[in-house]
Amino acid sequence: MQIPPRGLAVRLSGHGDPSQVLRLENVAPVPPGRGQVQLRMRLAPINPADLNVIEGTYGRLPTLPATLGNEGLGEVVALGEGVSGFALGDLVRPRDGIGTWCQWCTADAARCLRLPAGLPDDQAAQLTINPGTAWAVLHEFPAGPPGSWVLLNAPTSAVGRSLMVLASRRGLRVLALVRREEEVGTVRSLGATEVVIEGREAAKAIRRQSGGTALLALNQVGGDSAAILAKSLAPLGTLVTIGALARQPLTLPNAAMIFSELRCCGFWVSRWYERVQPGVVEGMMDELGKLLRDGLLHLPVAATYPLERVQEAVAHAQRGGRGGKVLLAAHP
Ligand SMILES: NC(=O)c1ccc[n+]([C@@H]2O[C@H](COP(=O)([O-])OP(=O)(O)OC[C@H]3O[C@@H](n4cnc5c(N)ncnc54)[C@H](OP(=O)(O)O)[C@@H]3O)[C@@H](O)[C@H]2O)c1
């Protein structure tokens, strides 16, 4: 493929207000060196982690200036010397730190994840971070035998939707904690067995519905919502925190910590990809690829913007009630 002398990239010059720190630049694509692949990027989602990188609060920040974007779908268009295991035309996601909000990307082959074939681009572009996290949490933390309950807040997030589908395939029942009455019907249609609305009596209601037997809770929110999940777990249950959507500290009830001997863990999928055996990731890709291909899991898209409209796209991604991901198209 003929690579043009310049291509667009969304660059971050400092942390803070996106309108001040994001720049659309025309940069020269970098030919792949030894062990590297060159990618023609197609689509990249704007995930909460990207917003945290822009504001400077994410767990791992790039050296600035840097091309933004943790996740995305790219096609291998050139191979550097010594690359094995990848071929021209393969669809991959370059792992975090490489920068995906661009037209052309050069990455170490060892840091690329091959994506399943036969998926719509908008689903493949979103597979590894959010569905990947839901898969990894169920793989890493015991939920109990089929029939056991898993507790979940923010169930309409991409992670939440994926978790509900994966849990049901494993014979688990999901009890979802929502903020508003209007969410109940949607969340049930996405696979929750029971739905409880946040409030003073929520922990009691969850314990009543689940018989107080749940061993695993996935917390994406923090604050009061996480405390409700913690109070609702069975003795020796595990509260896994992956997000802080409410931007409130995680406060855990003393009684649950002591008398239920609550386990409280964090999980970060970026580190998981670094430590996990390749065969486990292959198993994850196979299962998620099949679910997405068969339409049993669907990751909704709120809107797709060209890179030139990145400011508008980021503003959209920051709004609540989006109903899906905002994507950036590299070559619309
Ligand atoms: N640790 C990890 O490895 C890892 C990996 C992936 C994701 N995450 C985290 O997981 C969370 C979900 O990510 P995502 O990409 O799946 O999300 P997403 O698809 O962008 O959706 C965000 C969801 O959160 C809901 N929400 C926003 N603020 C909330 C609040 N205060 N209380 C309850 N719900 C709230 C939104 O509801 P409305 O639509 O009603 O506004 C929406 O359903 C984020 O915190 C993300 O950083 C962590």
Coordinates of C-alpha atoms and ligand atoms in Angstrom, one line a residue:
M1 CA 0.0 0.0 0.0
Q2 CA 1.2 3.5 -0.8
I3 CA 1.5 5.4 2.5
P4 CA 1.0 9.2 2.0
P5 CA 3.8 11.5 3.3
R6 CA 1.5 13.0 6.0
G7 CA -1.5 11.8 8.0
L8 CA -3.7 13.2 10.7
A9 CA -3.2 12.6 14.4
V10 CA -4.9 13.9 17.5
R11 CA -2.1 15.1 19.8
L12 CA -2.1 16.0 23.5
S13 CA 0.1 18.9 24.4
G14 CA -0.7 19.1 28.2
H15 CA -3.4 18.0 30.6
G16 CA -6.7 19.9 31.2
D17 CA -9.6 21.2 29.2
P18 CA -9.8 19.3 25.9
S19 CA -10.5 22.5 23.9
Q20 CA -7.1 23.8 25.1
V21 CA -4.9 20.7 25.1
L22 CA -6.0 18.7 22.0
R23 CA -4.5 19.5 18.7
L24 CA -5.1 18.0 15.3
E25 CA -1.7 17.7 13.6
N26 CA -0.4 16.5 10.2
V27 CA 2.4 14.1 11.0
A28 CA 4.7 12.0 8.9
P29 CA 3.9 8.2 9.2
V30 CA 6.8 6.3 10.8
P31 CA 8.0 3.3 8.7
P32 CA 8.0 0.1 10.7
G33 CA 11.4 -0.8 12.3
R34 CA 12.6 -4.2 13.3
G35 CA 9.8 -6.1 15.1
Q36 CA 7.2 -3.4 14.2
V37 CA 4.0 -3.3 12.2
Q38 CA 2.5 -0.3 10.4
L39 CA -1.2 0.1 10.7
R40 CA -3.8 2.0 8.7
M41 CA -6.2 3.0 11.5
R42 CA -9.9 2.6 10.9
L43 CA -11.9 3.4 14.1
A44 CA -11.1 4.3 17.7
P45 CA -13.5 4.6 20.6
I46 CA -13.4 7.4 23.2
N47 CA -13.5 5.5 26.5
P48 CA -13.6 7.0 30.0
A49 CA -9.9 6.1 30.3
D50 CA -9.1 8.5 27.3
L51 CA -10.9 11.3 29.1
N52 CA -8.9 10.6 32.2
V53 CA -5.7 10.7 30.1
I54 CA -6.7 14.1 28.8
E55 CA -7.4 15.4 32.3
G56 CA -4.2 13.8 33.6
T57 CA -5.8 11.5 36.2
Y58 CA -5.3 8.1 34.5
G59 CA -3.0 5.4 36.0
R60 CA -0.5 5.6 33.2
L61 CA 0.2 8.8 31.3
P62 CA 2.1 9.2 28.1
T63 CA 5.2 11.5 27.8
L64 CA 3.8 14.6 26.1
P65 CA 3.3 15.6 23.4
A66 CA 1.7 12.3 22.4
T67 CA -0.9 10.9 20.1
L68 CA -4.1 10.1 22.1
G69 CA -6.2 6.9 22.2
N70 CA -5.9 3.7 24.1
E71 CA -8.0 1.4 21.9
G72 CA -8.8 1.1 18.2
L73 CA -8.9 -1.0 15.1
G74 CA -6.0 -0.9 12.6
E75 CA -5.2 -2.9 9.5
V76 CA -1.6 -4.1 9.1
V77 CA -0.3 -2.5 6.0
A78 CA 3.5 -3.0 6.4
L79 CA 5.7 -5.4 8.3
G80 CA 9.1 -4.5 9.7
E81 CA 12.0 -6.9 9.6
G82 CA 11.7 -10.0 11.9
V83 CA 8.0 -9.8 12.5
S84 CA 6.3 -13.2 12.7
G85 CA 2.8 -14.0 13.6
F86 CA 1.2 -11.1 11.7
A87 CA 0.4 -10.7 8.0
L88 CA -0.6 -7.9 5.8
G89 CA -4.4 -7.3 6.1
D90 CA -4.6 -8.5 9.8
L91 CA -6.8 -6.5 12.0
V92 CA -5.2 -5.5 15.3
R93 CA -5.5 -3.3 18.3
P94 CA -2.2 -1.6 19.3
R95 CA -2.1 -1.7 23.2
D96 CA -2.3 1.4 25.4
G97 CA 0.3 4.1 25.2
I98 CA 0.8 3.7 21.4
G99 CA -1.9 6.2 20.3
T100 CA -4.8 5.2 18.2
W101 CA -6.5 8.5 17.3
C102 CA -4.6 8.9 14.1
Q103 CA -4.6 7.7 10.5
W104 CA -1.3 5.8 10.5
C105 CA 0.2 4.1 13.5
T106 CA 3.5 2.2 14.0
A107 CA 3.6 -0.2 16.9
D108 CA 5.8 -3.1 18.2
A109 CA 4.2 -6.3 17.0
A110 CA 4.6 -7.7 20.5
R111 CA 2.2 -5.0 21.8
C112 CA -0.5 -5.6 19.2
L113 CA -3.6 -7.8 19.9
R114 CA -5.0 -9.6 16.8
L115 CA -8.7 -9.1 16.6
P116 CA -11.2 -11.8 15.6
A117 CA -12.1 -11.8 11.8
G118 CA -15.6 -11.2 10.4
L119 CA -16.8 -8.5 12.8
P120 CA -18.3 -5.2 11.9
D121 CA -15.5 -2.5 12.4
D122 CA -17.5 -0.7 15.1
Q123 CA -17.7 -3.8 17.2
A124 CA -14.1 -4.9 16.6
A125 CA -12.8 -1.4 17.5
Q126 CA -14.4 -1.7 21.0
L127 CA -13.7 -5.4 21.9
T128 CA -10.5 -5.4 23.9
I129 CA -11.0 -2.9 26.7
N130 CA -14.6 -3.1 27.9
P131 CA -15.8 -6.6 26.9
G132 CA -12.2 -7.7 27.6
T133 CA -12.5 -6.4 31.1
A134 CA -15.9 -8.1 31.8
W135 CA -14.4 -11.4 30.4
A136 CA -11.2 -11.1 32.5
V137 CA -13.1 -10.3 35.7
L138 CA -15.2 -13.4 35.4
H139 CA -12.0 -15.4 34.5
E140 CA -10.0 -14.0 37.5
F141 CA -12.5 -13.8 40.3
P142 CA -14.7 -16.7 41.5
A143 CA -18.4 -16.1 41.3
G144 CA -19.5 -19.6 42.4
P145 CA -21.2 -22.4 40.6
P146 CA -24.0 -21.9 38.0
G147 CA -27.0 -20.3 39.6
S148 CA -24.8 -18.0 41.8
W149 CA -25.5 -14.2 41.8
V150 CA -23.1 -11.6 40.5
L151 CA -23.8 -8.0 41.6
L152 CA -23.1 -5.0 39.2
N153 CA -23.6 -1.3 39.1
A154 CA -23.6 1.0 36.0
P155 CA -25.1 -2.0 34.1
T156 CA -25.6 0.0 30.8
S157 CA -21.9 0.7 30.4
A158 CA -20.1 -1.3 27.7
V159 CA -18.4 -3.3 30.5
G160 CA -21.8 -3.9 32.2
R161 CA -23.6 -5.0 29.0
S162 CA -20.7 -7.4 28.3
L163 CA -20.7 -8.8 31.8
M164 CA -24.4 -9.5 31.8
V165 CA -24.1 -11.5 28.5
L166 CA -21.0 -13.4 29.7
A167 CA -22.4 -14.2 33.1
S168 CA -25.6 -15.6 31.7
R169 CA -23.6 -17.9 29.4
R170 CA -21.9 -19.2 32.5
G171 CA -25.2 -19.9 34.1
L172 CA -24.8 -17.0 36.6
R173 CA -27.6 -14.7 37.6
V174 CA -26.9 -10.9 37.6
L175 CA -28.4 -8.4 40.0
A176 CA -27.9 -4.9 38.6
L177 CA -28.0 -1.8 40.7
V178 CA -29.3 1.3 38.8
R179 CA -29.8 4.9 39.6
R180 CA -33.2 5.5 38.0
E181 CA -36.5 3.7 37.7
E182 CA -36.5 4.3 33.9
E183 CA -33.4 2.1 33.5
V184 CA -35.1 -1.1 34.9
G185 CA -36.7 -2.3 31.7
T186 CA -33.6 -1.7 29.6
V187 CA -31.4 -3.4 32.0
R188 CA -33.6 -6.4 32.2
S189 CA -33.7 -6.6 28.4
L190 CA -29.9 -6.6 28.5
G191 CA -29.8 -9.7 30.6
A192 CA -30.1 -8.8 34.3
T193 CA -32.1 -11.3 36.3
E194 CA -33.1 -8.7 38.9
V195 CA -32.7 -4.9 39.1
V196 CA -32.6 -2.8 42.3
I197 CA -32.8 1.0 42.4
E198 CA -30.1 2.9 44.4
G199 CA -31.4 4.3 47.8
R200 CA -31.4 3.7 51.5
E201 CA -33.0 0.3 51.3
A202 CA -31.1 -1.0 48.3
A203 CA -28.7 -3.2 50.1
K204 CA -31.6 -4.9 52.0
A205 CA -33.4 -5.4 48.7
I206 CA -30.4 -6.9 47.0
R207 CA -29.8 -9.3 50.0
R208 CA -33.5 -10.3 49.9
Q209 CA -33.4 -11.0 46.1
S210 CA -30.2 -12.8 46.1
G211 CA -30.6 -14.5 49.5
G212 CA -27.4 -12.8 50.6
T213 CA -25.4 -15.4 48.7
A214 CA -23.5 -13.3 46.1
L215 CA -19.8 -13.9 46.1
L216 CA -18.8 -11.4 43.4
A217 CA -19.7 -7.7 42.8
L218 CA -18.3 -5.6 40.0
N219 CA -18.0 -1.9 41.0
Q220 CA -17.6 0.7 38.2
V221 CA -19.0 3.6 40.2
G222 CA -17.5 4.1 43.8
G223 CA -19.2 6.3 46.5
D224 CA -22.6 5.1 47.8
S225 CA -23.2 2.7 45.0
A226 CA -20.1 0.7 45.9
A227 CA -21.0 0.7 49.6
I228 CA -24.4 -0.8 48.7
L229 CA -22.7 -3.6 46.7
A230 CA -20.3 -4.2 49.6
K231 CA -23.1 -4.5 52.1
S232 CA -25.0 -6.9 49.9
L233 CA -22.2 -9.5 49.4
A234 CA -22.1 -12.9 51.2
P235 CA -19.4 -13.5 53.8
L236 CA -16.0 -13.9 52.1
G237 CA -17.5 -12.2 49.0
T238 CA -15.3 -10.1 46.7
L239 CA -15.9 -6.5 45.6
V240 CA -13.9 -5.8 42.5
T241 CA -13.4 -2.1 41.7
I242 CA -12.6 -1.2 38.1
G243 CA -14.0 2.3 37.8
A244 CA -14.9 5.5 39.7
L245 CA -17.7 6.9 37.5
A246 CA -19.3 8.9 40.4
R247 CA -15.8 10.4 41.1
Q248 CA -16.5 9.7 44.8
P249 CA -14.1 7.9 47.2
L250 CA -14.6 4.3 47.8
T251 CA -15.9 4.1 51.4
L252 CA -16.5 0.6 52.7
P253 CA -18.8 -0.3 55.6
N254 CA -16.8 -1.5 58.6
A255 CA -19.3 -4.2 59.5
A256 CA -19.1 -5.8 56.0
M257 CA -15.3 -5.6 56.1
I258 CA -15.1 -7.3 59.6
F259 CA -18.0 -9.6 60.0
S260 CA -18.4 -10.6 56.4
E261 CA -14.6 -10.7 55.9
L262 CA -15.2 -8.8 52.7
R263 CA -12.4 -9.1 50.0
C264 CA -11.9 -5.8 48.2
C265 CA -9.7 -5.8 45.1
G266 CA -8.9 -3.5 42.2
F267 CA -8.5 -4.7 38.6
W268 CA -6.9 -3.0 35.7
V269 CA -7.2 -4.7 32.3
S270 CA -4.0 -3.0 30.9
R271 CA -1.9 -4.8 33.5
W272 CA -3.9 -8.0 32.9
Y273 CA -2.9 -8.0 29.2
E274 CA 0.7 -7.7 30.3
R275 CA 0.7 -10.6 32.7
V276 CA -1.8 -13.1 31.3
Q277 CA -0.7 -16.1 29.2
P278 CA -1.4 -15.6 25.4
G279 CA -3.6 -18.7 25.3
V280 CA -6.0 -17.0 27.8
V281 CA -6.3 -13.9 25.5
E282 CA -6.9 -16.2 22.5
G283 CA -9.8 -17.9 24.4
M284 CA -11.2 -14.5 25.3
M285 CA -11.0 -13.3 21.7
D286 CA -12.6 -16.5 20.4
E287 CA -15.6 -16.2 22.8
L288 CA -16.1 -12.4 22.4
G289 CA -15.7 -12.6 18.7
K290 CA -18.3 -15.3 18.4
L291 CA -20.8 -13.4 20.6
L292 CA -20.3 -10.2 18.6
R293 CA -20.5 -12.0 15.3
D294 CA -23.7 -13.8 16.3
G295 CA -25.2 -10.6 17.6
L296 CA -25.6 -12.1 21.2
L297 CA -23.5 -9.2 22.4
H298 CA -23.8 -5.8 20.8
L299 CA -21.9 -2.6 21.7
P300 CA -24.0 0.4 20.8
V301 CA -22.5 3.4 19.0
A302 CA -23.8 6.9 19.9
A303 CA -22.1 8.6 17.0
T304 CA -19.0 8.5 14.8
Y305 CA -17.0 11.6 14.0
P306 CA -14.0 12.1 11.7
L307 CA -10.7 13.0 13.4
E308 CA -11.1 16.6 12.2
R309 CA -14.1 16.9 14.6
V310 CA -12.4 15.5 17.6
Q311 CA -13.4 18.4 19.9
E312 CA -17.0 17.8 19.2
A313 CA -16.5 14.0 19.6
V314 CA -14.8 14.4 23.0
A315 CA -17.6 16.8 24.2
H316 CA -20.2 14.2 23.2
A317 CA -18.3 11.4 25.0
Q318 CA -18.3 13.5 28.2
R319 CA -22.1 13.8 28.2
G320 CA -24.3 11.4 30.3
G321 CA -27.1 9.5 28.7
R322 CA -25.2 8.8 25.4
G323 CA -26.6 5.3 25.0
G324 CA -23.3 4.1 23.4
K325 CA -19.7 4.8 22.5
V326 CA -18.5 7.8 20.6
L327 CA -16.1 6.6 17.8
L328 CA -13.5 8.4 15.8
A329 CA -13.1 7.5 12.1
A330 CA -9.6 7.8 10.8
H331 CA -10.4 7.6 7.1
P332 CA -14.2 8.4 6.7
Ligands
LIG1 N1 -10.1 -1.1 35.4 C1 -10.2 -1.4 34.1 O1 -9.4 -2.2 33.6 C2 -11.3 -0.9 33.3 C3 -11.5 -1.3 32.0 C4 -12.6 -0.8 31.2 C5 -13.4 0.1 31.8 N2 -13.2 0.6 33.1 C6 -14.1 1.5 33.8 O2 -15.4 1.0 33.8 C7 -16.3 2.0 33.7 C8 -17.2 1.8 32.5 O3 -16.5 2.0 31.3 P1 -17.3 1.9 29.9 O4 -16.4 2.3 28.9 O5 -17.9 0.5 29.9 O6 -18.4 3.0 30.2 P2 -19.4 3.6 29.1 O7 -19.8 2.6 28.1 O8 -18.7 4.8 28.6 O9 -20.7 4.0 29.9 C9 -20.6 4.7 31.1 C10 -21.9 4.3 31.9 O10 -21.7 4.8 33.2 C11 -23.0 5.3 33.6 N3 -22.7 6.3 34.6 C12 -22.0 7.5 34.5 N4 -21.9 8.1 35.7 C13 -22.5 7.2 36.6 C14 -22.7 7.3 38.0 N5 -22.3 8.3 38.7 N6 -23.3 6.3 38.6 C15 -23.7 5.2 37.9 N7 -23.6 5.1 36.5 C16 -22.9 6.1 35.9 C17 -23.6 5.9 32.3 O11 -24.9 6.1 32.5 P3 -25.8 7.2 31.7 O12 -25.7 6.7 30.2 O13 -27.1 7.1 32.3 O14 -25.1 8.5 31.9 C18 -23.2 4.8 31.3 O15 -24.1 3.8 31.3 C19 -15.5 3.3 33.6 O16 -15.3 3.8 34.9 C20 -14.1 2.9 33.0 O17 -13.1 3.7 33.4 C21 -12.1 0.1 33.8

